[in-house]
Short mmCIF file of C-alpha atoms in Angstrom, two decimals:
data_model
loop_
_atom_site.label_atom_id
_atom_site.label_comp_id
_atom_site.label_asym_id
_atom_site.label_seq_id
_atom_site.Cartn_x
_atom_site.Cartn_y
_atom_site.Cartn_z
CA LYS G 299 79.22 27.13 187.07
CA THR G 300 79.48 30.29 184.99
CA ALA G 301 77.15 33.25 185.42
CA ASN G 302 76.23 34.60 181.98
CA ILE G 303 75.56 38.31 182.42
CA SER G 304 74.10 40.05 179.38
CA GLY G 305 73.64 43.73 178.58
CA VAL G 306 76.91 44.86 180.18
CA LYS G 307 79.11 46.80 177.76
CA THR G 308 81.99 47.80 180.07
CA VAL G 309 83.75 45.31 182.36
CA ALA G 310 86.59 45.87 184.84
CA PHE G 311 88.51 43.14 186.67
CA GLU G 312 90.95 44.34 189.33
CA PHE G 313 93.05 41.92 191.37
CA TYR G 314 95.35 42.74 194.25
CA ARG G 315 97.80 40.19 195.65
CA CYS G 316 95.89 37.25 194.17
CA SER G 317 97.16 33.93 192.86
CA THR G 318 96.79 33.05 189.19
CA ASP G 319 94.30 30.32 190.10
CA THR G 320 92.11 32.84 191.89
CA ILE G 321 92.26 35.23 188.95
CA LEU G 322 91.31 32.51 186.45
CA ASN G 323 88.53 31.16 188.68
CA VAL G 324 86.91 34.57 189.14
CA CYS G 325 87.14 35.50 185.46
CA GLY G 326 85.90 32.06 184.48
CA ALA G 327 82.87 32.29 186.75
CA LEU G 328 81.64 35.52 185.16
CA TYR G 329 80.89 35.94 181.47
CA PHE G 330 79.82 39.28 180.05
CA ALA G 331 78.66 38.25 176.59
CA ASP G 332 77.98 41.79 175.33
CA ALA G 333 81.19 43.38 176.62
CA GLU G 334 82.84 45.88 174.30
CA LYS G 335 85.30 47.45 176.74
CA MET G 336 87.38 45.57 179.28
CA SER G 337 89.89 46.63 181.91
CA LEU G 338 92.25 44.05 183.45
CA GLU G 339 94.41 45.15 186.37
CA PHE G 340 96.83 42.77 188.04
CA ASN G 341 98.87 43.79 191.05
CA PHE G 342 100.79 40.70 192.03
CA LYS G 343 102.29 40.15 195.44
CA TYR G 344 105.75 41.55 196.04
CA ILE G 345 108.69 39.58 197.35
CA TYR G 346 111.61 41.58 198.70
CA SER G 347 113.89 38.89 200.11
CA ASP G 348 114.12 35.20 200.96
CA ASN G 349 113.79 36.08 204.65
CA ASP G 350 110.31 37.55 204.46
CA SER G 351 107.74 36.31 206.92
CA GLU G 352 105.12 33.77 205.91
CA ASP G 353 102.80 36.62 204.95
CA GLY G 354 105.26 37.48 202.21
CA ILE G 355 105.21 34.06 200.56
CA ASP G 356 104.67 34.39 196.84
CA PRO G 357 101.30 32.91 195.81
CA LEU G 358 102.40 32.43 192.22
CA PRO G 359 103.74 29.07 191.03
CA ASN G 360 107.13 30.26 189.84
CA ARG G 361 109.24 33.33 189.36
CA HIS G 362 109.05 33.43 185.58
CA LEU G 363 105.31 33.58 185.05
CA ASP G 364 104.12 33.98 181.46
CA TYR G 365 101.95 37.06 181.90
CA GLY G 366 100.90 37.08 178.27
CA ALA G 367 99.62 33.52 178.58
CA LEU G 368 97.65 34.47 181.70
CA ILE G 369 95.89 37.30 179.86
CA SER G 370 95.21 35.02 176.89
CA ASP G 371 93.82 32.33 179.20
CA ILE G 372 91.35 34.84 180.64
CA LEU G 373 90.19 35.85 177.17
CA LEU G 374 89.96 32.20 176.08
CA GLN G 375 87.67 31.21 178.93
CA HIS G 376 84.79 32.94 177.15
CA ASP G 377 84.14 34.47 173.75
CA TYR G 378 85.39 38.05 173.99
CA ALA G 379 86.15 38.43 170.28
CA GLY G 380 83.77 41.41 170.19
CA LEU G 381 85.91 43.56 172.47
CA THR G 382 86.84 46.87 170.86
CA SER G 383 88.69 48.40 173.82
CA LEU G 384 91.17 46.79 176.22
CA ASP G 385 92.99 48.42 179.13
CA LEU G 386 95.81 46.33 180.61
CA ASP G 387 97.54 47.34 183.83
CA LEU G 388 100.07 44.62 184.54
CA SER G 389 102.26 45.09 187.59
CA PRO G 390 104.58 42.10 187.94
CA ARG G 391 106.29 40.94 191.07
CA HIS G 392 109.29 42.98 192.07
CA PHE G 393 112.29 41.11 193.46
CA HIS G 394 114.83 42.89 195.60
CA ARG G 395 117.80 43.63 193.36
CA ASN G 396 119.82 46.56 192.10
CA GLN G 397 117.88 48.31 189.39
CA ASP G 398 119.93 49.22 186.34
CA ASP G 399 118.09 51.82 184.31
CA SER G 400 120.53 51.79 181.42
CA HIS G 401 119.37 51.32 177.83
CA GLN G 402 121.05 47.92 177.74
CA SER G 403 119.52 46.37 180.86
CA ALA G 404 116.66 43.97 180.25
CA ALA G 405 113.22 43.99 181.83
CA THR G 406 112.56 41.33 184.46
CA VAL G 407 109.47 40.00 182.66
CA SER G 408 107.97 40.53 179.24
CA TYR G 409 104.64 39.78 177.63
CA LEU G 410 102.70 40.13 174.40
CA PRO G 411 99.26 41.80 174.30
CA PRO G 412 96.70 39.17 173.19
CA PHE G 413 96.15 40.47 169.67
CA MET G 414 95.33 37.00 168.33
CA LYS G 415 92.31 36.77 170.65
CA LEU G 416 90.84 40.19 169.81
CA PRO G 417 90.22 40.63 166.08
CA ALA G 418 87.85 43.61 166.60
CA LEU G 419 90.14 45.55 168.95
CA LYS G 420 90.34 49.26 168.15
CA ASN G 421 91.69 50.92 171.30
CA LEU G 422 94.51 49.50 173.41
CA SER G 423 95.85 50.96 176.66
CA LEU G 424 98.96 49.60 178.38
CA SER G 425 100.44 50.47 181.76
CA SER G 426 102.35 49.08 184.70
CA SER G 427 101.23 51.25 187.58
CA SER G 428 103.36 49.85 190.40
CA SER G 429 106.45 48.50 188.62
CA GLY G 430 106.84 50.76 185.61
CA TRP G 431 108.44 49.76 182.32
CA ASN G 432 111.85 49.22 183.91
CA VAL G 433 110.59 45.86 185.21
CA LEU G 434 107.98 45.07 182.58
CA GLY G 435 108.76 44.62 178.89
CA LEU G 436 106.79 44.04 175.69
CA LEU G 437 107.50 41.21 173.29
CA GLU G 438 107.64 41.87 169.56
CA VAL G 439 104.58 40.60 167.72
CA PRO G 440 105.39 37.42 165.71
CA GLU G 441 105.03 37.76 161.95
CA LYS G 442 102.31 35.09 161.85
CA VAL G 443 100.09 37.13 164.22
CA ARG G 444 97.91 39.77 162.61
CA ILE G 445 97.55 42.93 164.65
CA PRO G 446 93.98 44.25 164.82
CA ALA G 447 93.33 47.48 162.92
CA LEU G 448 93.94 49.71 165.94
CA ARG G 449 92.51 53.23 166.05
CA SER G 450 94.46 54.29 169.13
CA LEU G 451 97.22 53.27 171.49
CA THR G 452 97.61 54.71 174.99
CA MET G 453 100.63 54.11 177.21
CA SER G 454 101.31 55.31 180.74
CA MET G 455 104.99 55.97 181.41
CA LYS G 456 107.69 58.11 182.89
CA TRP G 457 109.70 60.24 180.47
CA GLU G 458 112.83 58.17 181.07
CA GLU G 459 110.98 54.93 180.27
CA TRP G 460 110.36 55.83 176.63
CA HIS G 461 113.51 54.01 175.52
CA ARG G 462 112.04 50.86 177.09
CA VAL G 463 108.96 50.85 174.88
CA SER G 464 109.89 52.95 171.82
CA LYS G 465 111.16 50.00 169.77
CA TRP G 466 107.95 48.07 170.40
CA VAL G 467 105.75 51.06 169.52
CA LYS G 468 107.67 51.71 166.30
CA SER G 469 107.51 48.01 165.39
CA LEU G 470 103.76 48.03 165.98
CA ILE G 471 103.28 51.02 163.69
CA THR G 472 105.48 49.41 161.03
CA ARG G 473 103.36 46.26 161.17
CA LEU G 474 100.12 48.23 160.86
CA LYS G 475 101.56 49.91 157.77
CA LYS G 476 102.60 46.56 156.30
CA GLN G 477 99.09 45.19 156.88
CA GLY G 478 97.52 48.23 155.19
CA ASP G 479 95.89 49.37 158.43
CA LEU G 480 97.99 52.42 159.28
CA GLY G 481 95.38 54.74 157.79
CA LYS G 482 92.96 53.68 160.54
CA PHE G 483 95.46 54.41 163.32
CA LYS G 484 94.54 57.93 164.44
CA ALA G 485 95.96 58.58 167.90
CA PHE G 486 98.90 57.74 170.13
CA ARG G 487 98.50 58.97 173.70
CA ILE G 488 101.09 59.06 176.45
CA ILE G 489 99.89 59.51 180.00
CA LYS G 490 102.69 61.10 182.00
CA VAL G 491 103.66 59.34 185.22
CA GLU G 492 105.35 61.93 187.44
CA LYS G 493 105.34 61.14 191.14
CA LEU G 494 108.44 62.66 192.73
CA TYR G 495 110.10 64.47 189.86
CA GLN G 496 108.47 66.43 187.05
CA ARG G 497 110.21 66.73 183.72
CA ASP G 498 110.32 70.04 181.93
CA GLU G 499 107.59 70.36 179.33
CA SER G 500 110.20 70.87 176.62
CA GLU G 501 111.51 67.34 177.22
CA TRP G 502 108.06 65.86 176.67
CA ASN G 503 107.71 67.97 173.51
CA GLN G 504 110.99 66.55 172.20
CA LEU G 505 109.62 63.05 172.75
CA LYS G 506 106.47 63.98 170.84
CA GLU G 507 108.54 65.31 167.94
CA GLU G 508 110.53 62.06 167.84
CA ILE G 509 107.30 60.08 167.46
CA LEU G 510 106.00 62.35 164.70
CA ARG G 511 109.31 62.11 162.80
CA PHE G 512 108.95 58.35 162.74
CA ILE G 513 105.71 58.59 160.75
CA PRO G 514 106.36 61.20 158.02
CA GLY G 515 103.27 62.25 156.08
CA LYS G 516 100.91 60.50 158.51
CA ARG G 517 98.36 62.73 160.24
CA LEU G 518 98.72 61.09 163.61
CA HIS G 519 97.30 62.76 166.70
CA VAL G 520 100.01 62.51 169.37
CA VAL G 521 98.87 63.65 172.80
CA ILE G 522 100.85 63.75 176.03
CA VAL G 523 98.73 64.38 179.10
CA LYS G 524 99.29 64.39 182.84
CA GLY G 525 98.16 61.30 184.68
CA SER G 526 95.84 61.40 187.65
#
């Protein structure tokens, strides 16, 4: 049975070490019909080796979970077409392996934000708080999928992770221009993730200049701020 809760404009679902079935059951049991802003945070269980104790058994059905499909399934359970703001924090499982942070190495998992489910979306925020963008990737939006007329995009990242997401960001902006919606896109925000090592401010400024050069003549507000 689903509890239909009206009058709630902002909704946050946060899951820690939960199975996909649990996530879908909880989200399916609660429907916030008037929601305009939603935050979805998934911190899946880590597996470090095949010799972990029983407590370390992965609750997910397989290694190559389709994270994009999981997010879409949540949004399909109820009618959330009226959402104007979505904050996704997707931290996939991390398997013990040698991390290669080169430009050529591929992310372990990739997903596509559920644009096709959210026609009214204006503000999108993407992050991967525990794994970072070295493990998580973003899939290019298929041509048949129309991107909502976004007003802002916010991404949390380390300075050295920009090369992991820059192609996707530039492709998104190109698609908005092609759709005739670039004029509505006003702000691109980067939330700096600096835990052990802080980059010089000049390096962040160079990144900002690179973004602005990509959109000549567009009055885009590019902001880089320190994360909490």
